Amino acid sequence: QAFLSVTSILDVAVFRDLIVLEDLVEEMKKQSPALSFGPLLPDGHIAVQGSFPALRVLREFLLLKAKSLSDKDKREGKSHQRLRRKLQEHRGATETKNSVRDAHREKQVVVLDTDIYQYMRHFLPKIFQANDVVVSGVTDGDITTVCIESAGRKTAAARGVRVRETIESYSVELQKILRKERLCFKEPSRGEKQRYKRLCERLKARYPTVLIIPYDTHVDVVGQSADIFEFAEQVR
């Protein structure tokens, strides 16, 4: 199993006062044919699935669209302060982040594949660490939402941005090289689970870059193709 895409939830409600959201979604689909779009919800949220590079392209398109609409609004003599404020609050919603700034903190969100998140947490724990920055993850099935919170000071906010950028960069690279093999239990009994656990632990020393993720009915093995193929074969 290859890691080819992630899912991001976009909040396009910020455009509601300037453009018909359904028309905006059609423009997004034409601009980014490589992405898959879910239905537009009444609150302005829409799920988008695809690669990080494609999501970045969509983000740039939306930022340019926002600037164009804002400039047009200004020329027509309408107030655009609320749009600017909302854009600041939602500026990261077009890819894998969503920054919310106030007087006390800055919060950003990165959406990752759960297996890649666990691999990074296990083998690259330092990228989730920085002074005055707190990183936490909430897992919902195949998707894990990583929250990066930093103090309102500029130095802490800058560190938070660097943490986010580092997480995104590593996740993109890992998507290219990581694969997953699933080892299903023949019988979901305690004895069967213990046998698999002992076998995996015994092989772990020979495959130090393989991540073993146990579940009630199976074991997932995450790593580079050659390693997880050999690992799985030996366990079987």
Short mmCIF file of C-alpha atoms in Angstrom, two decimals:
data_model
loop_
_atom_site.label_atom_id
_atom_site.label_comp_id
_atom_site.label_asym_id
_atom_site.label_seq_id
_atom_site.Cartn_x
_atom_site.Cartn_y
_atom_site.Cartn_z
CA GLN A 1 0.00 0.00 0.00
CA ALA A 2 1.43 3.35 -1.08
CA PHE A 3 0.83 6.74 0.53
CA LEU A 4 -0.28 8.88 -2.39
CA SER A 5 -2.60 11.50 -0.96
CA VAL A 6 -3.94 13.32 2.08
CA THR A 7 -7.29 14.88 2.83
CA SER A 8 -7.70 18.53 3.80
CA ILE A 9 -10.85 20.32 4.94
CA LEU A 10 -11.10 23.77 3.35
CA ASP A 11 -13.21 26.60 4.72
CA VAL A 12 -14.23 28.77 1.78
CA ALA A 13 -16.95 30.61 3.71
CA VAL A 14 -14.59 33.60 3.81
CA PHE A 15 -15.49 34.19 0.13
CA ARG A 16 -19.24 34.06 0.70
CA ASP A 17 -19.80 37.84 0.55
CA LEU A 18 -17.79 38.24 -2.66
CA ILE A 19 -18.60 35.27 -4.88
CA VAL A 20 -21.08 32.44 -5.21
CA LEU A 21 -19.34 29.55 -3.44
CA GLU A 22 -20.58 26.97 -5.95
CA ASP A 23 -18.94 28.99 -8.73
CA LEU A 24 -15.71 29.17 -6.73
CA VAL A 25 -15.70 25.40 -6.27
CA GLU A 26 -16.10 24.91 -10.03
CA GLU A 27 -13.10 27.20 -10.59
CA MET A 28 -11.09 25.20 -8.05
CA LYS A 29 -11.93 21.96 -9.85
CA LYS A 30 -10.80 23.40 -13.19
CA GLN A 31 -7.65 24.83 -11.61
CA SER A 32 -6.72 21.58 -9.84
CA PRO A 33 -7.97 18.58 -11.86
CA ALA A 34 -5.60 16.26 -9.97
CA LEU A 35 -7.51 16.85 -6.73
CA SER A 36 -10.73 15.16 -5.63
CA PHE A 37 -13.42 17.41 -4.17
CA GLY A 38 -16.19 16.41 -1.79
CA PRO A 39 -19.58 18.13 -1.59
CA LEU A 40 -19.74 21.78 -0.52
CA LEU A 41 -21.39 21.90 2.90
CA PRO A 42 -23.78 24.67 4.00
CA ASP A 43 -21.18 26.09 6.41
CA GLY A 44 -18.69 26.57 3.58
CA HIS A 45 -16.48 23.56 4.31
CA ILE A 46 -15.35 21.20 1.59
CA ALA A 47 -13.06 18.15 1.72
CA VAL A 48 -10.23 18.02 -0.82
CA GLN A 49 -8.01 14.99 -1.39
CA GLY A 50 -4.70 14.87 -3.23
CA SER A 51 -0.96 15.31 -2.93
CA PHE A 52 0.68 18.05 -0.88
CA PRO A 53 2.17 19.74 -3.99
CA ALA A 54 -1.27 19.85 -5.63
CA LEU A 55 -2.79 21.29 -2.46
CA ARG A 56 -0.09 23.96 -2.39
CA VAL A 57 -0.99 24.97 -5.95
CA LEU A 58 -4.63 25.24 -4.92
CA ARG A 59 -3.63 27.34 -1.93
CA GLU A 60 -1.78 29.80 -4.15
CA PHE A 61 -4.76 30.00 -6.49
CA LEU A 62 -7.12 30.80 -3.62
CA LEU A 63 -4.80 33.43 -2.19
CA LEU A 64 -4.59 35.14 -5.58
CA LYS A 65 -8.35 34.84 -5.95
CA ALA A 66 -8.86 36.42 -2.54
CA LYS A 67 -6.54 39.31 -3.43
CA SER A 68 -8.29 39.87 -6.77
CA LEU A 69 -11.75 39.88 -5.20
CA SER A 70 -10.59 42.11 -2.37
CA ASP A 71 -9.08 44.64 -4.80
CA LYS A 72 -12.26 44.62 -6.86
CA ASP A 73 -14.31 45.14 -3.73
CA LYS A 74 -12.12 48.08 -2.78
CA ARG A 75 -12.46 49.70 -6.19
CA GLU A 76 -16.21 49.48 -5.87
CA GLY A 77 -15.99 51.36 -2.60
CA LYS A 78 -17.13 48.53 -0.34
CA SER A 79 -15.58 47.71 2.99
CA HIS A 80 -13.11 44.84 2.81
CA GLN A 81 -11.76 44.90 6.33
CA ARG A 82 -13.82 41.87 7.34
CA LEU A 83 -12.45 39.87 4.42
CA ARG A 84 -8.88 40.70 5.38
CA ARG A 85 -9.53 39.68 8.96
CA LYS A 86 -11.10 36.40 7.90
CA LEU A 87 -8.32 35.69 5.43
CA GLN A 88 -5.80 36.10 8.21
CA GLU A 89 -7.77 33.72 10.40
CA HIS A 90 -8.22 31.13 7.64
CA ARG A 91 -5.10 31.70 5.51
CA GLY A 92 -3.84 28.13 5.92
CA ALA A 93 -7.15 26.38 5.21
CA THR A 94 -6.29 25.90 1.53
CA GLU A 95 -3.76 23.14 2.13
CA THR A 96 -2.85 21.31 5.31
CA LYS A 97 -2.86 24.16 7.83
CA ASN A 98 -5.21 26.64 9.42
CA SER A 99 -3.68 29.52 11.38
CA VAL A 100 -5.63 31.36 14.01
CA ARG A 101 -3.95 34.36 15.58
CA ASP A 102 -4.94 36.28 18.66
CA ALA A 103 -3.16 38.24 21.37
CA HIS A 104 -2.01 35.13 23.21
CA ARG A 105 -1.15 32.40 20.73
CA GLU A 106 -0.84 31.19 17.18
CA LYS A 107 -2.40 27.90 16.16
CA GLN A 108 -1.69 25.98 12.96
CA VAL A 109 -2.99 22.65 11.75
CA VAL A 110 -1.40 20.04 9.49
CA VAL A 111 -3.39 17.08 8.17
CA LEU A 112 -1.33 13.89 7.75
CA ASP A 113 -1.84 10.26 6.88
CA THR A 114 -2.00 8.46 10.23
CA ASP A 115 0.68 5.89 9.37
CA ILE A 116 3.08 8.58 8.20
CA TYR A 117 2.35 10.58 11.35
CA GLN A 118 3.14 7.59 13.56
CA TYR A 119 6.30 6.87 11.58
CA MET A 120 7.46 10.46 12.01
CA ARG A 121 6.60 10.45 15.71
CA HIS A 122 8.60 7.26 16.24
CA PHE A 123 11.68 7.95 14.12
CA LEU A 124 11.73 11.75 13.91
CA PRO A 125 10.43 12.97 17.29
CA LYS A 126 12.64 16.06 17.33
CA ILE A 127 10.82 17.70 14.42
CA PHE A 128 7.75 17.99 16.68
CA GLN A 129 9.72 19.89 19.33
CA ALA A 130 10.64 23.56 19.71
CA ASN A 131 10.84 26.07 22.54
CA ASP A 132 7.46 27.67 23.38
CA VAL A 133 5.75 25.39 20.84
CA VAL A 134 3.32 22.60 21.75
CA VAL A 135 2.52 19.95 19.14
CA SER A 136 -0.34 17.48 19.57
CA GLY A 137 -2.10 15.04 17.27
CA VAL A 138 -5.71 13.87 17.06
CA THR A 139 -6.26 10.68 15.06
CA ASP A 140 -9.49 9.89 13.26
CA GLY A 141 -8.99 6.68 11.29
CA ASP A 142 -6.58 7.15 8.39
CA ILE A 143 -6.18 10.89 9.06
CA THR A 144 -4.32 12.57 11.92
CA THR A 145 -4.70 16.29 12.56
CA VAL A 146 -1.55 17.81 14.03
CA CYS A 147 -2.06 21.00 16.03
CA ILE A 148 0.91 23.35 16.47
CA GLU A 149 0.41 26.02 19.12
CA SER A 150 2.91 28.71 20.03
CA ALA A 151 2.96 31.78 22.24
CA GLY A 152 1.95 35.09 20.67
CA ARG A 153 5.51 36.42 20.65
CA LYS A 154 7.04 36.77 17.20
CA THR A 155 9.98 34.50 17.97
CA ALA A 156 7.71 31.70 19.20
CA ALA A 157 5.36 32.18 16.26
CA ALA A 158 8.28 31.92 13.86
CA ARG A 159 9.40 28.68 15.52
CA GLY A 160 5.86 27.35 15.16
CA VAL A 161 5.93 28.12 11.43
CA ARG A 162 9.28 26.36 11.09
CA VAL A 163 7.90 23.30 12.90
CA ARG A 164 4.92 23.21 10.54
CA GLU A 165 7.08 23.61 7.46
CA THR A 166 9.45 20.87 8.66
CA ILE A 167 6.58 18.47 9.34
CA GLU A 168 5.11 19.16 5.90
CA SER A 169 8.47 18.74 4.18
CA TYR A 170 9.23 15.41 5.85
CA SER A 171 5.71 14.11 5.22
CA VAL A 172 6.00 14.85 1.49
CA GLU A 173 9.31 12.98 1.26
CA LEU A 174 8.05 10.04 3.32
CA GLN A 175 4.99 9.69 1.08
CA LYS A 176 7.38 8.97 -1.78
CA ILE A 177 9.36 6.20 -0.09
CA LEU A 178 7.16 4.57 2.55
CA ARG A 179 4.91 1.58 1.98
CA LYS A 180 2.69 -0.43 4.28
CA GLU A 181 2.22 -4.17 4.59
CA ARG A 182 -0.67 -5.61 6.62
CA LEU A 183 -0.24 -8.91 8.44
CA CYS A 184 -3.68 -10.25 9.35
CA PHE A 185 -4.10 -12.70 12.20
CA LYS A 186 -5.41 -16.12 11.24
CA GLU A 187 -7.27 -16.17 14.52
CA PRO A 188 -7.81 -12.99 16.60
CA SER A 189 -6.88 -14.84 19.78
CA ARG A 190 -4.55 -13.71 22.52
CA GLY A 191 -2.10 -16.48 21.70
CA GLU A 192 -2.00 -15.51 18.03
CA LYS A 193 -1.36 -11.88 18.91
CA GLN A 194 1.46 -12.84 21.25
CA ARG A 195 3.06 -15.02 18.56
CA TYR A 196 3.04 -12.16 16.08
CA LYS A 197 4.35 -9.78 18.71
CA ARG A 198 7.28 -12.06 19.56
CA LEU A 199 8.12 -12.61 15.89
CA CYS A 200 8.03 -8.89 15.13
CA GLU A 201 10.16 -8.03 18.15
CA ARG A 202 12.67 -10.71 17.17
CA LEU A 203 12.99 -9.28 13.65
CA LYS A 204 12.99 -5.64 14.73
CA ALA A 205 16.73 -5.51 15.37
CA ARG A 206 17.42 -6.54 11.77
CA TYR A 207 15.08 -3.88 10.37
CA PRO A 208 15.64 -0.79 12.54
CA THR A 209 13.78 1.58 10.18
CA VAL A 210 10.59 -0.49 10.08
CA LEU A 211 7.66 0.64 12.23
CA ILE A 212 5.42 -2.04 13.71
CA ILE A 213 1.86 -0.92 14.53
CA PRO A 214 -0.21 -3.60 16.33
CA TYR A 215 -4.02 -3.72 16.18
CA ASP A 216 -6.63 -6.17 17.48
CA THR A 217 -6.99 -8.03 14.19
CA HIS A 218 -3.70 -7.37 12.40
CA VAL A 219 -0.24 -5.80 12.45
CA ASP A 220 0.72 -2.99 10.08
CA VAL A 221 4.36 -2.78 9.03
CA VAL A 222 5.48 0.60 7.67
CA GLY A 223 8.81 1.25 6.00
CA GLN A 224 10.64 1.24 2.69
CA SER A 225 9.51 -1.34 0.13
CA ALA A 226 12.38 -3.81 0.31
CA ASP A 227 12.46 -3.81 4.12
CA ILE A 228 8.77 -4.36 4.73
CA PHE A 229 8.56 -7.03 2.00
CA GLU A 230 11.37 -9.04 3.59
CA PHE A 231 10.01 -8.40 7.09
CA ALA A 232 6.50 -9.56 6.19
CA GLU A 233 7.76 -12.64 4.38
CA GLN A 234 9.80 -13.73 7.35
CA VAL A 235 6.92 -13.21 9.76
CA ARG A 236 4.63 -15.27 7.52
#
